[in-house]
């Protein structure tokens, strides 16, 4: 492969940063572009997780005591470091995932933007705040934000740079330490992203990476950390959330989706088709917020379909470390098998393939053509199940109400997209779609890249949010300190009945006062 990151010594050097406390079984890692072995990672154990958590805990107190300005300075430097070192990150992300370079670049941008955002807002978010006290003028009430301690992060392979570090950044800014279990397939690039953070000034012991299988290392992480930030499939998310619940540990769950895109009757079909192509086939469809269902109004259906199928057919498919290919490989054999199964099942039950529907072994062992299906019905697997591959189903609808009803006919609720010539109408329709993020005249990037706003799923797509204030405050415990002076809040020496009358009158007066006077 045409990159220095396929070199065994460079990968071995990165593995030096793993927390592994003894000889471990090995898990093979392959390069999806070729299917060749890339190396092996150690299969971590619960002992390794315990060691990692202990190491992070020991450093975390001192980190939390450092002024927030010093903590966020690391994030500011990291944003620059990631942009400067982007070629390394892009190469290694491509080596381990098989994705197109433009998709890898979205990760670099995301990490840099997230780092700058939280560097900017974290000081305000963690600052202690005065709140309205129980008795005006007599109770001084302050809310403090304390870090939860050690955050456990479990991440998937599809966006291995973003999902390994972007959720860790607000946790670190809030004064926490982090133990990460990356997906087995993409451990090296997660290590590289973490190493850049250390180069930006993060104490190395504060961010530990434990490699290995989810059932073992991931589960142990849930048992030993103070907060769990999980990104992955809904099936695994249910198990992780249940385990966190048993431990009474808080968690956020960023899970799967079956995301709808609505083309309204006034949309420009060419423009909508061009946006939909990116919405469906970014990262070869292995993107939690990419589109798998297209609901197109009858008025523009035929024009949209022609434009969309034409644009999909002309996508440049391939493997390479330049910006030539627009769609890369799937990450592994299971992904290819699932994608193939969804398309074959749809065809067997009567759906038509308008374009795509074929493996491209000539380009790489897991390359699959961007595929557009028509005539998909509820008995087909692709109708409701997440494919997580380059496959989209096209449906004709009659009016906004039907488009919204069909978009909402899913247990998932992650991301949606609405295309229209009338932005105000687009906003109104967006508000009716049951998804955590809805983009108008964009596929997914507008909402995702609005780092100041929360992002996450409704229904089976998850719990909690990343980004926005929530994306940092979730890693804190709020503590209320109330200082009372003068009269006490209980009757004290007063006869109880007199006290109840005074309190009744006082409560009536208080409830009528404007908020700022209370
Ligand atoms: P996955 O659930 O199989 O694995 C995700 C992570 O969980 C991996 O690190 C895995 O090793 C670990 N894991 C597996 N079993 C575990 C267990 N029992 N306990 C703890 N950890 C365990 O998901 P995947 O196939 O790697 O990723 C694809 C899925 O992730 C898709 O469904 C996609 O939609 C979803 N995803 C969601 C988002 C989001 O932000 N909502 C982002 C990316 C991917």
Coordinates of C-alpha atoms and ligand atoms in Angstrom, one line a residue:
X1 CA 0.0 0.0 0.0
X2 CA 1.2 3.4 -0.9
X3 CA 1.6 4.9 2.6
X4 CA 4.2 4.6 5.4
X5 CA 1.4 3.8 7.8
X6 CA 1.2 0.2 6.5
X7 CA 4.7 -0.3 8.0
X8 CA 4.8 -2.8 10.8
X9 CA 7.4 -0.8 12.9
X10 CA 5.3 2.4 12.8
X11 CA 2.2 0.5 14.0
X12 CA 4.2 -1.3 16.7
X13 CA 5.5 2.0 17.9
X14 CA 1.9 3.3 18.3
X15 CA 1.0 0.1 20.2
X16 CA 3.6 1.1 22.9
X17 CA 1.0 3.6 24.2
X18 CA -1.6 0.9 25.0
X19 CA -2.3 -0.1 28.6
X20 CA -1.7 -3.8 28.6
X21 CA -0.3 -5.4 31.7
X22 CA 1.0 -8.8 30.5
X23 CA 1.2 -11.2 27.5
X24 CA -2.1 -11.3 25.8
X25 CA -3.7 -13.3 23.0
X26 CA -3.5 -11.4 19.7
X27 CA -6.3 -10.1 17.5
X28 CA -5.5 -9.8 13.8
X29 CA -6.2 -6.5 12.0
X30 CA -6.5 -6.3 8.3
X31 CA -6.3 -3.6 5.7
X32 CA -9.7 -3.4 3.9
X33 CA -8.2 -2.0 0.7
X34 CA -6.4 -5.3 0.1
X35 CA -7.7 -7.7 2.7
X36 CA -4.1 -8.3 3.7
X37 CA -3.1 -8.6 7.4
X38 CA -1.9 -5.3 8.8
X39 CA -0.8 -6.5 12.2
X40 CA -2.1 -7.7 15.5
X41 CA -3.4 -5.9 18.6
X42 CA -3.3 -7.5 22.1
X43 CA -6.7 -8.7 23.4
X44 CA -7.0 -6.7 26.6
X45 CA -8.5 -8.1 29.8
X46 CA -10.4 -6.8 32.8
X47 CA -7.0 -6.6 34.6
X48 CA -5.9 -4.1 31.9
X49 CA -9.0 -2.1 32.3
X50 CA -8.5 -2.0 36.1
X51 CA -4.9 -0.8 35.6
X52 CA -5.9 1.8 33.1
X53 CA -8.6 3.2 35.3
X54 CA -6.3 3.3 38.3
X55 CA -3.6 5.1 36.3
X56 CA -6.1 7.7 35.0
X57 CA -7.7 8.1 38.5
X58 CA -4.3 8.9 40.0
X59 CA -3.7 11.7 37.5
X60 CA -7.3 13.0 37.3
X61 CA -7.4 14.9 40.6
X62 CA -4.4 17.1 39.8
X63 CA -5.9 17.7 36.3
X64 CA -9.2 18.8 37.7
X65 CA -7.4 21.1 40.1
X66 CA -5.6 22.9 37.3
X67 CA -7.4 26.1 36.2
X68 CA -9.8 25.4 33.4
X69 CA -7.9 27.9 31.2
X70 CA -4.9 25.6 31.3
X71 CA -7.0 22.6 30.5
X72 CA -8.6 24.2 27.4
X73 CA -5.2 25.5 26.2
X74 CA -4.4 21.9 25.5
X75 CA -7.5 21.6 23.3
X76 CA -6.7 24.8 21.5
X77 CA -3.2 23.5 20.7
X78 CA -4.7 20.1 19.7
X79 CA -6.9 21.7 17.1
X80 CA -3.8 23.1 15.3
X81 CA -1.9 19.9 15.9
X82 CA -4.6 17.8 14.2
X83 CA -4.8 20.1 11.2
X84 CA -1.0 20.1 10.9
X85 CA -0.7 16.3 11.1
X86 CA -3.7 15.6 8.9
X87 CA -1.8 13.6 6.3
X88 CA -0.8 11.0 8.9
X89 CA -4.4 10.8 10.3
X90 CA -5.9 10.6 6.9
X91 CA -3.5 7.9 5.7
X92 CA -3.9 5.7 8.8
X93 CA -7.7 6.2 8.9
X94 CA -7.8 5.0 5.3
X95 CA -5.5 2.1 6.0
X96 CA -7.7 0.8 8.8
X97 CA -11.1 1.6 7.4
X98 CA -10.8 1.5 3.6
X99 CA -12.7 4.8 3.4
X100 CA -12.3 7.5 0.8
X101 CA -9.9 10.3 1.7
X102 CA -12.6 13.0 1.6
X103 CA -14.5 11.0 4.2
X104 CA -11.4 10.8 6.4
X105 CA -11.0 14.5 6.0
X106 CA -14.4 15.1 7.5
X107 CA -13.0 13.4 10.7
X108 CA -10.0 15.7 10.8
X109 CA -12.2 18.7 10.4
X110 CA -14.6 17.5 13.1
X111 CA -11.9 16.9 15.7
X112 CA -10.3 20.3 15.1
X113 CA -13.7 22.0 15.3
X114 CA -14.8 20.2 18.4
X115 CA -11.5 20.9 20.1
X116 CA -11.8 24.7 19.3
X117 CA -15.4 24.8 20.3
X118 CA -15.0 23.3 23.7
X119 CA -11.8 25.3 24.3
X120 CA -14.0 28.3 23.8
X121 CA -17.1 27.3 25.8
X122 CA -15.8 25.0 28.6
X123 CA -14.7 27.8 31.0
X124 CA -18.2 29.2 31.0
X125 CA -19.9 25.8 31.3
X126 CA -17.9 24.7 34.3
X127 CA -18.0 28.0 36.1
X128 CA -19.9 28.1 39.4
X129 CA -23.3 29.8 39.1
X130 CA -25.4 31.7 41.6
X131 CA -29.1 30.5 41.6
X132 CA -32.2 31.8 43.2
X133 CA -32.1 30.8 46.9
X134 CA -34.9 29.3 49.1
X135 CA -35.4 32.6 51.0
X136 CA -34.6 35.7 48.9
X137 CA -31.7 37.6 50.3
X138 CA -31.2 35.1 53.1
X139 CA -30.2 31.9 51.2
X140 CA -27.1 32.1 49.0
X141 CA -27.3 29.2 46.6
X142 CA -24.5 28.3 44.2
X143 CA -24.2 25.4 41.7
X144 CA -20.8 24.0 41.2
X145 CA -19.8 21.6 38.4
X146 CA -17.5 18.8 39.3
X147 CA -16.0 16.3 36.9
X148 CA -17.5 12.8 37.3
X149 CA -13.9 11.4 37.4
X150 CA -13.0 8.7 34.9
X151 CA -15.0 8.5 31.7
X152 CA -15.2 5.2 29.8
X153 CA -15.5 5.7 26.0
X154 CA -16.4 2.8 23.7
X155 CA -16.2 3.6 20.0
X156 CA -16.9 1.9 16.6
X157 CA -14.7 1.7 13.5
X158 CA -16.6 3.8 11.0
X159 CA -15.3 7.2 12.1
X160 CA -12.4 6.0 14.1
X161 CA -10.7 9.4 14.6
X162 CA -13.8 11.5 15.4
X163 CA -15.5 8.9 17.6
X164 CA -12.3 8.0 19.5
X165 CA -11.5 11.6 20.6
X166 CA -14.2 14.1 19.9
X167 CA -16.3 12.9 22.8
X168 CA -13.2 12.7 25.0
X169 CA -12.4 16.4 24.5
X170 CA -15.3 17.9 26.4
X171 CA -14.7 15.3 29.1
X172 CA -11.1 16.3 29.5
X173 CA -12.0 20.0 29.4
X174 CA -14.4 19.5 32.3
X175 CA -11.6 18.0 34.4
X176 CA -12.1 14.2 33.8
X177 CA -9.7 11.5 32.7
X178 CA -10.6 9.1 29.9
X179 CA -10.2 5.4 29.3
X180 CA -11.0 4.5 25.6
X181 CA -11.8 1.1 24.1
X182 CA -11.6 1.7 20.4
X183 CA -13.0 -0.8 17.9
X184 CA -10.5 -3.7 17.3
X185 CA -10.2 -2.8 13.6
X186 CA -9.2 0.8 14.2
X187 CA -7.1 0.8 17.3
X188 CA -4.0 2.2 15.7
X189 CA -5.6 5.4 14.3
X190 CA -7.2 6.0 17.7
X191 CA -3.7 5.7 19.3
X192 CA -2.4 8.2 16.8
X193 CA -5.2 10.7 17.5
X194 CA -4.5 10.3 21.3
X195 CA -0.7 10.7 20.8
X196 CA -1.3 14.1 19.1
X197 CA -3.3 15.1 22.1
X198 CA -0.3 14.2 24.4
X199 CA 1.9 16.2 22.0
X200 CA -0.5 19.2 22.5
X201 CA 0.2 19.0 26.3
X202 CA -2.2 16.5 27.8
X203 CA -0.7 14.5 30.7
X204 CA -0.2 11.0 29.0
X205 CA -1.5 9.1 32.0
X206 CA -4.8 11.0 31.8
X207 CA -6.0 9.3 28.6
X208 CA -5.6 5.5 28.5
X209 CA -6.4 3.2 25.6
X210 CA -7.2 -0.5 26.3
X211 CA -7.5 -2.7 23.2
X212 CA -9.6 -5.7 22.7
X213 CA -13.0 -7.3 22.3
X214 CA -16.2 -5.4 23.3
X215 CA -17.7 -8.2 25.3
X216 CA -14.6 -8.3 27.5
X217 CA -12.9 -4.9 27.6
X218 CA -16.0 -2.9 26.8
X219 CA -18.0 -4.6 29.5
X220 CA -15.2 -4.2 32.1
X221 CA -15.0 -0.5 31.2
X222 CA -18.7 -0.1 32.1
X223 CA -18.0 -1.8 35.5
X224 CA -15.0 0.4 36.4
X225 CA -15.6 3.9 35.2
X226 CA -17.8 6.8 36.4
X227 CA -19.6 7.6 33.1
X228 CA -20.0 5.6 29.9
X229 CA -20.0 7.3 26.5
X230 CA -20.9 4.6 24.0
X231 CA -21.1 4.8 20.2
X232 CA -22.1 1.8 18.2
X233 CA -25.1 -0.4 17.3
X234 CA -28.4 -0.3 19.0
X235 CA -28.2 -4.0 19.9
X236 CA -24.9 -3.5 21.8
X237 CA -26.1 -0.1 23.2
X238 CA -29.0 -1.8 24.9
X239 CA -26.6 -4.2 26.7
X240 CA -24.1 -1.5 27.7
X241 CA -26.9 0.8 29.0
X242 CA -28.4 -2.1 31.0
X243 CA -25.0 -2.8 32.5
X244 CA -24.4 0.9 33.3
X245 CA -27.9 1.0 34.8
X246 CA -27.1 -1.9 37.1
X247 CA -24.0 -0.1 38.3
X248 CA -26.0 3.2 38.6
X249 CA -23.5 4.8 36.3
X250 CA -24.8 7.5 33.9
X251 CA -24.3 7.0 30.2
X252 CA -24.9 8.4 26.7
X253 CA -25.7 6.1 23.8
X254 CA -25.1 7.2 20.2
X255 CA -26.7 4.3 18.2
X256 CA -27.9 3.3 14.8
X257 CA -30.4 4.9 12.4
X258 CA -32.5 4.4 9.3
X259 CA -32.4 8.0 8.3
X260 CA -35.1 9.5 6.0
X261 CA -34.6 12.3 3.4
X262 CA -37.7 14.1 2.3
X263 CA -37.9 15.9 -1.1
X264 CA -40.9 18.2 -1.0
X265 CA -43.0 19.1 -4.1
X266 CA -41.3 22.5 -4.6
X267 CA -37.7 21.3 -4.4
X268 CA -35.3 21.7 -7.3
X269 CA -34.9 18.0 -8.3
X270 CA -31.3 18.4 -9.6
X271 CA -30.1 20.2 -6.5
X272 CA -31.9 17.8 -4.1
X273 CA -30.5 14.8 -6.0
X274 CA -27.0 16.1 -5.8
X275 CA -27.3 16.7 -2.0
X276 CA -29.0 13.3 -1.6
X277 CA -26.1 11.5 -3.2
X278 CA -23.7 12.8 -0.6
X279 CA -26.2 12.1 2.2
X280 CA -26.6 8.5 1.1
X281 CA -23.1 7.5 0.1
X282 CA -20.7 9.4 2.3
X283 CA -18.3 6.9 3.9
X284 CA -19.9 4.2 1.6
X285 CA -23.1 4.5 3.7
X286 CA -21.2 3.5 6.8
X287 CA -22.2 6.6 8.6
X288 CA -24.8 6.6 11.4
X289 CA -26.4 9.8 10.1
X290 CA -26.4 8.9 6.4
X291 CA -29.7 8.4 4.5
X292 CA -31.2 5.0 3.7
X293 CA -34.8 6.1 2.9
X294 CA -35.8 8.7 0.3
X295 CA -39.4 10.0 0.3
X296 CA -39.9 12.0 -2.8
X297 CA -43.1 13.9 -3.6
X298 CA -44.9 12.7 -6.7
X299 CA -44.6 16.2 -8.3
X300 CA -40.9 15.9 -8.6
X301 CA -40.4 12.1 -8.3
X302 CA -39.5 11.3 -11.9
X303 CA -37.1 14.1 -12.4
X304 CA -35.5 13.5 -9.0
X305 CA -35.1 9.8 -9.7
X306 CA -33.4 10.3 -13.0
X307 CA -31.0 12.9 -11.6
X308 CA -30.3 10.9 -8.5
X309 CA -29.7 7.6 -10.3
X310 CA -27.5 9.4 -12.9
X311 CA -25.4 11.1 -10.2
X312 CA -25.1 7.9 -8.2
X313 CA -23.9 6.0 -11.3
X314 CA -21.3 8.6 -12.0
X315 CA -19.7 8.5 -8.5
X316 CA -16.0 7.6 -8.7
X317 CA -15.6 4.4 -6.7
X318 CA -12.2 3.2 -5.7
X319 CA -9.3 2.7 -3.3
X320 CA -6.5 5.2 -3.1
X321 CA -4.8 7.7 -0.8
X322 CA -5.7 10.7 -2.9
X323 CA -8.9 12.7 -3.3
X324 CA -9.8 10.9 -6.5
X325 CA -12.3 8.3 -5.3
X326 CA -15.6 9.7 -4.0
X327 CA -16.7 6.4 -2.5
X328 CA -14.3 3.9 -0.9
X329 CA -14.4 0.4 0.4
X330 CA -16.6 -1.2 3.1
X331 CA -14.6 -1.9 6.2
X332 CA -14.9 -5.7 6.5
X333 CA -16.3 -8.9 5.2
X334 CA -19.4 -8.8 7.5
X335 CA -20.3 -5.3 6.2
X336 CA -20.1 -6.6 2.6
X337 CA -22.2 -9.7 3.5
X338 CA -24.9 -7.6 5.2
X339 CA -25.0 -5.1 2.3
X340 CA -25.2 -8.0 -0.3
X341 CA -27.9 -9.7 1.8
X342 CA -30.1 -6.6 2.0
X343 CA -30.0 -6.1 -1.7
X344 CA -30.4 -9.7 -2.7
X345 CA -33.4 -10.1 -0.3
X346 CA -35.0 -7.0 -1.7
X347 CA -34.6 -8.2 -5.3
X348 CA -35.9 -11.7 -4.4
X349 CA -39.0 -10.1 -3.0
X350 CA -39.6 -8.0 -6.1
X351 CA -37.7 -4.7 -5.7
X352 CA -35.8 -3.2 -8.6
X353 CA -32.2 -2.1 -8.6
X354 CA -32.0 1.2 -10.4
X355 CA -28.2 1.3 -10.3
X356 CA -25.4 -0.6 -8.4
X357 CA -26.2 -3.8 -6.7
X358 CA -22.8 -5.4 -7.4
X359 CA -19.6 -6.2 -5.5
X360 CA -16.5 -4.8 -7.1
X361 CA -13.7 -7.3 -6.4
X362 CA -11.8 -5.7 -9.2
X363 CA -11.3 -2.6 -7.0
X364 CA -10.9 -4.2 -3.6
X365 CA -12.2 -7.2 -1.6
X366 CA -15.0 -5.3 0.1
X367 CA -16.0 -2.7 -2.4
X368 CA -19.7 -2.5 -3.2
X369 CA -21.4 -0.2 -5.8
X370 CA -23.6 2.6 -4.5
X371 CA -27.0 1.1 -4.9
X372 CA -30.5 2.6 -5.4
X373 CA -33.6 0.4 -4.9
X374 CA -37.2 1.1 -5.9
X375 CA -40.3 -0.9 -4.9
X376 CA -39.0 -1.9 -1.4
X377 CA -41.9 -3.2 0.8
X378 CA -42.2 -3.9 4.5
X379 CA -41.4 -7.6 4.2
X380 CA -37.9 -6.8 2.8
X381 CA -35.0 -6.5 5.3
X382 CA -33.8 -3.2 3.7
X383 CA -37.2 -1.6 4.4
X384 CA -36.7 -1.0 8.2
X385 CA -33.3 -2.5 9.2
X386 CA -30.2 -0.4 9.1
X387 CA -28.0 -1.6 6.2
X388 CA -25.0 0.6 7.2
X389 CA -23.8 0.3 3.6
X390 CA -24.2 2.1 0.3
X391 CA -27.9 1.2 -0.3
X392 CA -30.9 3.5 -0.4
X393 CA -34.6 2.9 -1.1
X394 CA -36.6 5.4 -3.1
X395 CA -40.3 5.9 -2.3
X396 CA -42.9 8.0 -4.0
X397 CA -45.2 10.0 -1.6
X398 CA -48.1 12.3 -2.0
X399 CA -47.7 15.5 0.0
X400 CA -45.9 16.6 3.2
X401 CA -48.2 14.7 5.5
X402 CA -47.4 11.4 3.9
X403 CA -43.7 12.2 3.7
X404 CA -43.6 13.0 7.4
X405 CA -45.7 10.0 8.5
X406 CA -43.5 7.6 6.5
X407 CA -40.3 9.2 7.8
X408 CA -41.6 8.8 11.3
X409 CA -42.6 5.2 10.7
X410 CA -39.4 3.8 12.2
X411 CA -38.2 2.9 15.7
X412 CA -35.0 4.9 15.0
X413 CA -34.8 8.7 15.2
X414 CA -31.3 9.8 14.6
X415 CA -31.0 12.2 11.6
X416 CA -33.2 13.5 8.8
X417 CA -33.0 15.8 5.8
X418 CA -35.7 17.9 4.1
X419 CA -35.3 19.5 0.6
X420 CA -37.5 22.4 -0.4
X421 CA -37.3 25.8 -2.2
X422 CA -39.0 27.4 0.8
X423 CA -36.7 27.4 3.8
X424 CA -39.5 28.4 6.3
X425 CA -41.6 25.5 5.0
X426 CA -38.6 23.2 5.4
X427 CA -38.2 24.3 9.0
X428 CA -41.9 23.6 9.7
X429 CA -41.6 20.1 8.2
X430 CA -38.4 19.5 10.1
X431 CA -40.1 20.2 13.4
X432 CA -42.5 17.4 12.7
X433 CA -39.9 14.7 12.0
X434 CA -39.0 12.6 15.1
X435 CA -35.2 12.8 14.8
X436 CA -32.5 14.3 17.1
X437 CA -31.1 16.3 14.1
X438 CA -32.9 17.5 11.0
X439 CA -31.1 19.3 8.2
X440 CA -32.9 21.5 5.7
X441 CA -31.3 21.5 2.2
X442 CA -28.4 19.5 3.5
X443 CA -27.9 15.8 4.2
X444 CA -26.3 15.6 7.5
X445 CA -23.3 18.0 7.7
X446 CA -25.2 21.2 8.7
X447 CA -26.5 19.8 11.9
X448 CA -23.5 17.6 12.7
X449 CA -21.0 20.4 12.2
X450 CA -23.1 22.8 14.3
X451 CA -20.9 21.8 17.3
X452 CA -22.6 24.3 19.5
X453 CA -25.9 22.4 19.2
X454 CA -26.7 19.0 20.7
X455 CA -26.6 16.0 18.5
X456 CA -28.0 12.5 19.2
X457 CA -30.9 10.1 18.7
X458 CA -34.5 9.7 19.7
X459 CA -36.1 6.3 20.1
X460 CA -33.8 3.4 19.3
X461 CA -31.1 5.7 18.1
X462 CA -29.9 6.5 21.6
X463 CA -29.9 8.3 24.9
X464 CA -28.3 11.7 25.7
X465 CA -26.5 14.0 23.4
X466 CA -23.0 14.9 22.2
X467 CA -22.0 18.4 21.1
X468 CA -23.5 21.5 22.5
X469 CA -23.6 22.3 26.2
X470 CA -25.1 18.9 27.0
X471 CA -22.0 17.3 25.3
X472 CA -19.9 18.6 28.2
X473 CA -22.3 19.0 31.1
X474 CA -23.0 15.2 30.9
X475 CA -19.5 14.6 32.2
X476 CA -20.1 16.6 35.3
X477 CA -21.9 16.2 38.6
X478 CA -23.8 19.3 39.7
X479 CA -23.4 20.2 43.3
X480 CA -25.6 22.7 45.0
X481 CA -24.2 24.6 48.0
X482 CA -26.8 26.7 49.9
X483 CA -25.7 29.0 52.7
X484 CA -28.4 30.2 55.1
X485 CA -28.2 33.3 57.2
X486 CA -30.7 35.1 59.5
X487 CA -34.0 33.1 59.9
X488 CA -34.0 29.4 59.3
X489 CA -36.1 27.7 56.6
X490 CA -37.8 25.5 59.3
X491 CA -40.1 26.9 62.1
X492 CA -37.2 27.2 64.6
X493 CA -38.4 28.8 67.8
X494 CA -41.8 30.0 66.2
X495 CA -45.0 28.0 67.0
X496 CA -45.5 25.7 64.0
X497 CA -49.0 27.0 63.2
X498 CA -47.8 30.6 63.1
X499 CA -44.9 29.5 60.9
X500 CA -47.2 27.7 58.5
X501 CA -49.4 30.9 58.2
X502 CA -46.3 33.1 57.6
X503 CA -45.0 30.6 55.0
X504 CA -48.4 30.5 53.2
X505 CA -48.5 34.3 53.0
X506 CA -44.8 34.5 52.0
X507 CA -45.2 31.8 49.3
X508 CA -48.2 33.7 47.8
X509 CA -46.1 37.0 47.7
X510 CA -43.1 35.2 46.3
X511 CA -45.0 33.5 43.5
X512 CA -46.3 36.9 42.3
X513 CA -42.9 38.6 42.3
X514 CA -41.1 38.8 38.9
X515 CA -38.3 36.1 38.7
X516 CA -35.4 38.7 39.0
X517 CA -36.7 39.8 42.4
X518 CA -37.0 36.3 43.9
Ligands
LIG1 P1 -20.9 -2.4 17.7 O1 -22.0 -2.1 18.6 O2 -20.7 -3.8 17.2 O3 -19.5 -2.0 18.4 C1 -19.2 -0.7 18.9 C2 -18.2 -0.8 20.0 O4 -18.8 -1.5 21.1 C3 -16.9 -1.6 19.6 O5 -15.8 -1.0 20.2 C4 -17.2 -2.9 20.2 O6 -16.0 -3.7 20.4 C5 -17.9 -2.6 21.5 N1 -18.7 -3.7 22.1 C6 -19.2 -4.8 21.4 N2 -19.9 -5.5 22.3 C7 -19.8 -4.9 23.5 C8 -20.3 -5.2 24.8 N3 -21.0 -6.3 25.1 N4 -20.0 -4.3 25.8 C9 -19.3 -3.2 25.6 N5 -18.8 -2.9 24.4 C10 -19.0 -3.7 23.4 O7 -21.0 -1.4 16.5 P2 -20.1 -1.3 15.1 O8 -20.6 -2.4 14.2 O9 -18.7 -1.2 15.5 O10 -20.6 0.1 14.6 C11 -21.7 0.3 13.7 C12 -22.9 0.8 14.4 O11 -22.6 2.0 15.1 C13 -24.0 1.2 13.5 O12 -25.2 0.7 14.0 C14 -24.0 2.7 13.5 O13 -25.2 3.3 13.1 C15 -23.6 3.0 14.9 N6 -23.0 4.3 15.0 C16 -23.7 5.3 15.7 C17 -23.1 6.6 15.7 C18 -23.9 7.7 16.4 O14 -23.3 8.7 16.7 N7 -25.2 7.5 16.7 C19 -21.9 6.8 15.2 C20 -21.2 5.8 14.6 C21 -21.8 4.5 14.5

